[in-house]
Backbone as a chain_set.jsonl record, in Angstrom:
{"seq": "XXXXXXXXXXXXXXXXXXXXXXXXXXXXXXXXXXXXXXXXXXXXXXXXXXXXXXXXXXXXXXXXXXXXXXXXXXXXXXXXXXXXXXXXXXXXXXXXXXXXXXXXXXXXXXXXXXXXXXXXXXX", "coords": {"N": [[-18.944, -1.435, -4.823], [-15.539, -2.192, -5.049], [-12.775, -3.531, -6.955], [-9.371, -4.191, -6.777], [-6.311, -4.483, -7.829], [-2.848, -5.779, -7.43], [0.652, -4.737, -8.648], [3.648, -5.109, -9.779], [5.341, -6.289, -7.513], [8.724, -8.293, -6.608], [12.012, -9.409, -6.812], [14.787, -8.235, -5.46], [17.575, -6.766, -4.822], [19.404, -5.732, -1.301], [19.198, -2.184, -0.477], [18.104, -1.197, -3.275], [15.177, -0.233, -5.268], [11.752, -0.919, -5.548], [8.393, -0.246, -7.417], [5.154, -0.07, -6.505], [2.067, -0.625, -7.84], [-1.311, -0.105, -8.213], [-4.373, -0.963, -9.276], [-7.689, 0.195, -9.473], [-11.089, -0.402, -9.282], [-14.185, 0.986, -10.224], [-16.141, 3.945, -9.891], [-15.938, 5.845, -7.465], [-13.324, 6.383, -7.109], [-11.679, 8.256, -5.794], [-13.008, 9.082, -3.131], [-12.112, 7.193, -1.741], [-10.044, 6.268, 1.166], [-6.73, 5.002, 0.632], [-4.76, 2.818, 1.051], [-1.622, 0.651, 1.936], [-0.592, -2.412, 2.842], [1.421, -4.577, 4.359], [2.52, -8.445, 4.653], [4.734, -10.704, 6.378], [5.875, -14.319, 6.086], [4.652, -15.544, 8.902], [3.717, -13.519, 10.332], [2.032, -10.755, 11.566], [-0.211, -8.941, 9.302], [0.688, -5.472, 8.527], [0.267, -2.287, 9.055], [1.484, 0.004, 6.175], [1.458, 2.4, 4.75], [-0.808, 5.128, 3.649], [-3.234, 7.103, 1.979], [-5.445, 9.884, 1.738], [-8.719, 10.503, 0.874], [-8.549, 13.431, 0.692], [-5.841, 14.366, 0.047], [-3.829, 14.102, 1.787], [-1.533, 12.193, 3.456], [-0.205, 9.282, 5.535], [2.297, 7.208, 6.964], [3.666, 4.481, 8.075], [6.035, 4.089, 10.592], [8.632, 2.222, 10.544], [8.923, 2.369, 7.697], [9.115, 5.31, 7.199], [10.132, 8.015, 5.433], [11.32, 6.308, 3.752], [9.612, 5.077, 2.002], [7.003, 6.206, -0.565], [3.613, 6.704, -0.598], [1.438, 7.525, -2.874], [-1.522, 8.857, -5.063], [-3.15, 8.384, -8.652], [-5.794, 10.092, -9.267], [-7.594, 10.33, -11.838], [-6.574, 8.167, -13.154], [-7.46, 6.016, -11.446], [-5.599, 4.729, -9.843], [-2.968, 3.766, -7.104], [0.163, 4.257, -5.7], [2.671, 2.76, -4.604], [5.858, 3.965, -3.779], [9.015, 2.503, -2.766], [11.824, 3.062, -1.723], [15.212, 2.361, -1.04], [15.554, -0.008, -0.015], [15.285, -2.913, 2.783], [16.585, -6.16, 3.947], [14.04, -6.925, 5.827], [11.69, -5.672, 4.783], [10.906, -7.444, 3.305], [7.882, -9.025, 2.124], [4.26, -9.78, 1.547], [2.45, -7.929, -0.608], [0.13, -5.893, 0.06], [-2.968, -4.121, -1.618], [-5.161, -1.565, -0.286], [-8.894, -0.285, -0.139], [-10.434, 1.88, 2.077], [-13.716, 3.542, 2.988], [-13.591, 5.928, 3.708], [-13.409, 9.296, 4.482], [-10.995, 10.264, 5.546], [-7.919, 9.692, 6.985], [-7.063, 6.192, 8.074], [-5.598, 3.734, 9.745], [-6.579, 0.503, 11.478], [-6.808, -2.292, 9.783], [-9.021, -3.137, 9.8], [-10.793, -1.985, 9.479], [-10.126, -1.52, 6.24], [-12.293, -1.963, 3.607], [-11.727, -3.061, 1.319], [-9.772, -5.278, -0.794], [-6.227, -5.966, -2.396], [-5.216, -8.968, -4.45], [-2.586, -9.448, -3.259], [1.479, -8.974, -3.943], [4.385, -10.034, -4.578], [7.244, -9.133, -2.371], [10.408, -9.446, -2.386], [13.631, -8.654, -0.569], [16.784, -9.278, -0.909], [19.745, -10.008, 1.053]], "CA": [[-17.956, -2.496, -4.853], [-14.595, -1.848, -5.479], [-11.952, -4.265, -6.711], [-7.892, -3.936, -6.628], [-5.208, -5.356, -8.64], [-1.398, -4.869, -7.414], [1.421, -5.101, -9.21], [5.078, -4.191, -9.759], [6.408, -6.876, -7.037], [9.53, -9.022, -7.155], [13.022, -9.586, -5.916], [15.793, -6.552, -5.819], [19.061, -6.936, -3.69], [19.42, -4.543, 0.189], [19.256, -0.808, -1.243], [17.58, -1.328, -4.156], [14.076, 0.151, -5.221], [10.679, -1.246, -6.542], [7.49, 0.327, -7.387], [4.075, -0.939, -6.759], [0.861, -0.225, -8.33], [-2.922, -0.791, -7.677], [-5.382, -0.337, -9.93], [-9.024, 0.122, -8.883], [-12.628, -0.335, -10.358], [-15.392, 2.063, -9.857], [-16.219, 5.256, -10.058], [-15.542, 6.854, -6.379], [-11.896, 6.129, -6.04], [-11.319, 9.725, -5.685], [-13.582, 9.475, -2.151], [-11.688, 6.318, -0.775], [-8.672, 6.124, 1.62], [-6.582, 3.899, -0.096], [-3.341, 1.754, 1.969], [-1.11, -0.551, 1.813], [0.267, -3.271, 4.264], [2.47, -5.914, 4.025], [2.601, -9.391, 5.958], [5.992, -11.19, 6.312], [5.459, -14.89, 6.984], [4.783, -16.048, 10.295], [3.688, -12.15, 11.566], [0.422, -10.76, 11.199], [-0.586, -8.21, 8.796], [0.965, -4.55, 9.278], [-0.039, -1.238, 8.161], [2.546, 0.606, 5.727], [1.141, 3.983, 4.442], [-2.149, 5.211, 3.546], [-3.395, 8.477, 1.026], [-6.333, 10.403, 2.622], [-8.993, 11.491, -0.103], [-7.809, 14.846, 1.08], [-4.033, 13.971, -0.04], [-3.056, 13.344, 3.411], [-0.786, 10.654, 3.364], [0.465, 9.152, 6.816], [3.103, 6.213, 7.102], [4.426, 3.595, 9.471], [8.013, 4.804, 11.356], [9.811, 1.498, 9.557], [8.96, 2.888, 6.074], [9.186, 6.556, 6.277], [11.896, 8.069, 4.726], [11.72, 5.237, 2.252], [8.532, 4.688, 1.192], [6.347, 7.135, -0.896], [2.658, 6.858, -1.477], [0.894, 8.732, -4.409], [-2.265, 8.448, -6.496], [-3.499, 9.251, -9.315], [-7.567, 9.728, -9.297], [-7.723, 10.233, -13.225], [-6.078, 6.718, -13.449], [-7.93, 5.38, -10.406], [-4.325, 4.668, -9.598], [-2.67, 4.112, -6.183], [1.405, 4.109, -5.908], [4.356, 2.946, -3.278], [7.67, 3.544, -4.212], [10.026, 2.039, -2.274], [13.336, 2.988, -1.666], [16.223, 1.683, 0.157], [14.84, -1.522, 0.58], [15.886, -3.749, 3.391], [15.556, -7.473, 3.846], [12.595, -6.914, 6.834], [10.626, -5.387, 3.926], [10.42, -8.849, 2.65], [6.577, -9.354, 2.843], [3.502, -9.979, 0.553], [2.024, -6.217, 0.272], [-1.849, -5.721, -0.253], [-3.471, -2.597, -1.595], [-6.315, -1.989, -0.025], [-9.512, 0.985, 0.127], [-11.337, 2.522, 3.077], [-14.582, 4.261, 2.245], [-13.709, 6.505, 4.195], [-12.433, 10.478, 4.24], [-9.759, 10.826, 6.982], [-6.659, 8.642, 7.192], [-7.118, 4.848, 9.032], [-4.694, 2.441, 10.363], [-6.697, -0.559, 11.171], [-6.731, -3.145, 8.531], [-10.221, -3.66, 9.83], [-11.423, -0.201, 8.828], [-10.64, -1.543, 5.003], [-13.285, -2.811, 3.136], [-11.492, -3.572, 0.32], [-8.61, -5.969, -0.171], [-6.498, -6.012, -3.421], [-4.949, -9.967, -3.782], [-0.93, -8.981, -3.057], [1.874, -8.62, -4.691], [5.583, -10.55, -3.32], [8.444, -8.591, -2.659], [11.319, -10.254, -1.701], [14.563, -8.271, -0.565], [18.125, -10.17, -0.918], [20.859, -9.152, 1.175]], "C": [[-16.684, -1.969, -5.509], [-13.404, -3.115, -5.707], [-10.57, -3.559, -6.721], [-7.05, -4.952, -7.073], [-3.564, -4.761, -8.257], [-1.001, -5.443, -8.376], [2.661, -4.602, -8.979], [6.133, -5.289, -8.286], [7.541, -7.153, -7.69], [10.691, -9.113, -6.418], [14.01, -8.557, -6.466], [16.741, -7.352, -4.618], [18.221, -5.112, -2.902], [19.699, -3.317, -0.907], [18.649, -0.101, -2.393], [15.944, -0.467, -4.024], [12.933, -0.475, -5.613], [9.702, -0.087, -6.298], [6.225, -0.305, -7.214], [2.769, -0.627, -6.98], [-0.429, -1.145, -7.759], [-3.888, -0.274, -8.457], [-6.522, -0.907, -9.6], [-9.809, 0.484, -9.666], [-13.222, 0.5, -9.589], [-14.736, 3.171, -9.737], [-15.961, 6.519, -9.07], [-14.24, 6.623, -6.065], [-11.582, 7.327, -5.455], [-12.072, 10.018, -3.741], [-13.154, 8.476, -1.296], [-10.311, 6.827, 0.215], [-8.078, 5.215, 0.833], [-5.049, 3.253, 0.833], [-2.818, 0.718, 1.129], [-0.794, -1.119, 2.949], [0.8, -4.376, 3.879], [2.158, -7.021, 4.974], [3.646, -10.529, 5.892], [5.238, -12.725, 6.803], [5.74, -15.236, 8.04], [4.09, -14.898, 11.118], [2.597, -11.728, 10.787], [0.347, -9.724, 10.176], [-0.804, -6.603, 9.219], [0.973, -3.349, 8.489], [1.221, -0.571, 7.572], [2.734, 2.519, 5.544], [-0.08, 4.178, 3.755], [-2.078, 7.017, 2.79], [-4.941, 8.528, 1.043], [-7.351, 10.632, 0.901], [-8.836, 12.76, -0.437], [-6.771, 15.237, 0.452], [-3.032, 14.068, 0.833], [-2.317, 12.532, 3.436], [0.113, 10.618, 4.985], [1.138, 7.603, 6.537], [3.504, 5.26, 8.566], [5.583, 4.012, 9.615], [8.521, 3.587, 10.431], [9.592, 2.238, 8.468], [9.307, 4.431, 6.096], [10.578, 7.3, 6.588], [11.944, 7.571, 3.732], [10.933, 5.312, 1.615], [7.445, 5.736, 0.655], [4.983, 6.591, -1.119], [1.771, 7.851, -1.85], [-0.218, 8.008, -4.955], [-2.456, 9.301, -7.469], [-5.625, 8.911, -10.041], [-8.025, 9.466, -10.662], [-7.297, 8.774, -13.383], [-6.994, 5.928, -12.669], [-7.051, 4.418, -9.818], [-3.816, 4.836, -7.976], [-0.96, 3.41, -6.031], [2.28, 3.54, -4.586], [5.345, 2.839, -3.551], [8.547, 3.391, -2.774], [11.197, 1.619, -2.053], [14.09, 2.381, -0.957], [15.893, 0.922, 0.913], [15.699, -2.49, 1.64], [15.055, -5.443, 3.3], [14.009, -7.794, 4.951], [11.912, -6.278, 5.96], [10.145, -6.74, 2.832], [8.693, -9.193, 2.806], [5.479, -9.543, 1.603], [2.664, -8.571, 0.692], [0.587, -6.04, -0.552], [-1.772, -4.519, -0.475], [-4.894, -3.01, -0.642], [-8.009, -0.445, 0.514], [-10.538, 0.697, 1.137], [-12.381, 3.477, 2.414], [-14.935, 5.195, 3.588], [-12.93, 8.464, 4.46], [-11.06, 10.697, 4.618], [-9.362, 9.112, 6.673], [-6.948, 7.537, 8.193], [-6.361, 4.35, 8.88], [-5.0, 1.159, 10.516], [-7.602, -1.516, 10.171], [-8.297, -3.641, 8.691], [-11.128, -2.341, 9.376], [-11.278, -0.436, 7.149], [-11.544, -2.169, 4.857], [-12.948, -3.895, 2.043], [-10.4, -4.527, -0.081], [-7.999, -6.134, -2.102], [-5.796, -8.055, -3.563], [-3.483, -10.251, -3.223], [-0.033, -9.325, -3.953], [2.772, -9.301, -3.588], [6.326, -9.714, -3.549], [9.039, -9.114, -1.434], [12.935, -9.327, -2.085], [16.013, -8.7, -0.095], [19.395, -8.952, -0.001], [22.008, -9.243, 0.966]], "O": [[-16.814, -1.299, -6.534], [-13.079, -3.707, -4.678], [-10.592, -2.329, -6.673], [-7.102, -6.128, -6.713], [-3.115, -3.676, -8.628], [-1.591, -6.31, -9.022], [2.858, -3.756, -8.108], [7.333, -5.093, -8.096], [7.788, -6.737, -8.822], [10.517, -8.897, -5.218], [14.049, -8.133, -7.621], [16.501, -8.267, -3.83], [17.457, -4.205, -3.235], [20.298, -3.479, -1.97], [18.609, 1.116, -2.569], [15.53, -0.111, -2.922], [13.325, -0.805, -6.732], [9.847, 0.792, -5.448], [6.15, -1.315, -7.914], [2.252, -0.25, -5.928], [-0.545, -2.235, -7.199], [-4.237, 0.896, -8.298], [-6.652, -2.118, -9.42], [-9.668, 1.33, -10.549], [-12.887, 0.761, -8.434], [-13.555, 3.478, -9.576], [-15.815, 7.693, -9.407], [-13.892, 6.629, -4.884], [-11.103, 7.205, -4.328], [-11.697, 11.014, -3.124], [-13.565, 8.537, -0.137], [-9.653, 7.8, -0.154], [-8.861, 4.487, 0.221], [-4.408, 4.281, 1.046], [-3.237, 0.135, 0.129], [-0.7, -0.482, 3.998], [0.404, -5.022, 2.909], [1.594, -6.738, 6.031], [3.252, -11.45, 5.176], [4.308, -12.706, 7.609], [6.919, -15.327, 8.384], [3.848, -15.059, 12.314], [2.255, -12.145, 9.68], [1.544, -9.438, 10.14], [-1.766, -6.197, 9.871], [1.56, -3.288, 7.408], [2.152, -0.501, 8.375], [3.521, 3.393, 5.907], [-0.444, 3.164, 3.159], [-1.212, 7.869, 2.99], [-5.661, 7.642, 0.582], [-6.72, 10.891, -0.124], [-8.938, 13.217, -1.575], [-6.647, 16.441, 0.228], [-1.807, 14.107, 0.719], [-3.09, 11.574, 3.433], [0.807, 11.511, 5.471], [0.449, 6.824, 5.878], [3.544, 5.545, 9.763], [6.209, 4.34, 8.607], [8.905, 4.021, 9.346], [10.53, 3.029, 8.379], [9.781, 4.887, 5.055], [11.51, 7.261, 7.392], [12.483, 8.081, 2.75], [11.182, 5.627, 0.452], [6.859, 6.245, 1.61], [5.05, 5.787, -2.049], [1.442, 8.844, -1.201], [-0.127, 6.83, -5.299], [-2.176, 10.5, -7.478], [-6.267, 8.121, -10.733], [-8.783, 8.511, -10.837], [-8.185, 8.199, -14.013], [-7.417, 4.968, -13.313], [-7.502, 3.387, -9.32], [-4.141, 5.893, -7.435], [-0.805, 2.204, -6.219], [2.354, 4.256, -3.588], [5.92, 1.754, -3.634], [8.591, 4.249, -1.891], [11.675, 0.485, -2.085], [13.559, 1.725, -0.061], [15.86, 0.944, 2.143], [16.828, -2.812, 1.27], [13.95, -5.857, 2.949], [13.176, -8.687, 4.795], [10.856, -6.178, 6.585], [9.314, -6.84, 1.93], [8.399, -9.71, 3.884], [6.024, -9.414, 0.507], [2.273, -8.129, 1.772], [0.347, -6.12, -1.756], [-0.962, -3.754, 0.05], [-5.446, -4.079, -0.379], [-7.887, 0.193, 1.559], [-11.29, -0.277, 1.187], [-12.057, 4.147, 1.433], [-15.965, 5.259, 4.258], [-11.708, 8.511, 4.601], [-10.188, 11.271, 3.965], [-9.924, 8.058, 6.378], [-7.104, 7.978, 9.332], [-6.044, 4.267, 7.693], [-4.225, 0.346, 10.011], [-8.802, -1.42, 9.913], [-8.791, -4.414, 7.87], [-12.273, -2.285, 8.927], [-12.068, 0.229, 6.479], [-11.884, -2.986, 5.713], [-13.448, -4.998, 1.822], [-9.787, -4.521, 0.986], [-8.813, -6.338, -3.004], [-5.988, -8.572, -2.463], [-3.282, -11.362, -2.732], [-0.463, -9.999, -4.889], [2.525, -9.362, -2.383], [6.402, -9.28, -4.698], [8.691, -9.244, -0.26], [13.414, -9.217, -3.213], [16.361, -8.461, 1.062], [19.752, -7.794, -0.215], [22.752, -8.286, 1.18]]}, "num_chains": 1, "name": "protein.A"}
């Protein structure tokens, strides 16, 4: 069982940066995939970027460029910084772990869900 706690939302003006954290229970984080995704309302729930147990990390085309994610296994720590924020990054953004090696995309491949975090970008 694994839970997930984000944090680090909030509201920033167009250009601006936040950071957003996830901290995870148990003892294998180090063997999960771990993601994020966002879901704006009204539109369904859309993958952002994902960090391989490997340290693979693959992204969605809107975010990259902007968006970094990083963990850190000693912490059981999982990161997205997010730069040069626009207002379509407006969305509620989930962590969330795959128990699985190799990099996944759908949101049905997590197991884990953390409960989200708002970020809201002013233009």
């Amino acid at each position: 069982q694994v839970q997930l706690v984000e944090s680090g939302g909030g509201l920033v003006q167009a250009g601006g940066s936040l950071r957003l954290s996830c901290a995870a229970s148990g003892r294998t984080f180090s063997g999960y995939t771990m993601g994020w995704f966002r879901q704006a309302p009204g539109k369904e729930r859309e993958f952002v970027a994902a960090s391989g147990s490997g340290g693979r990390t693959y992204y969605a085309d809107s975010v990259k460029g902007r968006f970094t994610i990083s963990r850190d296994n000693a912490k059981n720590t999982v990161y997205l910084q997010m730069n040069s924020l626009k207002p379509e990054d407006t969305a509620v953004y989930y962590c969330a772990a795959s128990n699985t090696q190799t990099i996944v995309v759908p949101a049905t491949l997590y197991s884990y869900w953390g409960q989200g975090t708002q970020v809201t970008v002013s233009s």
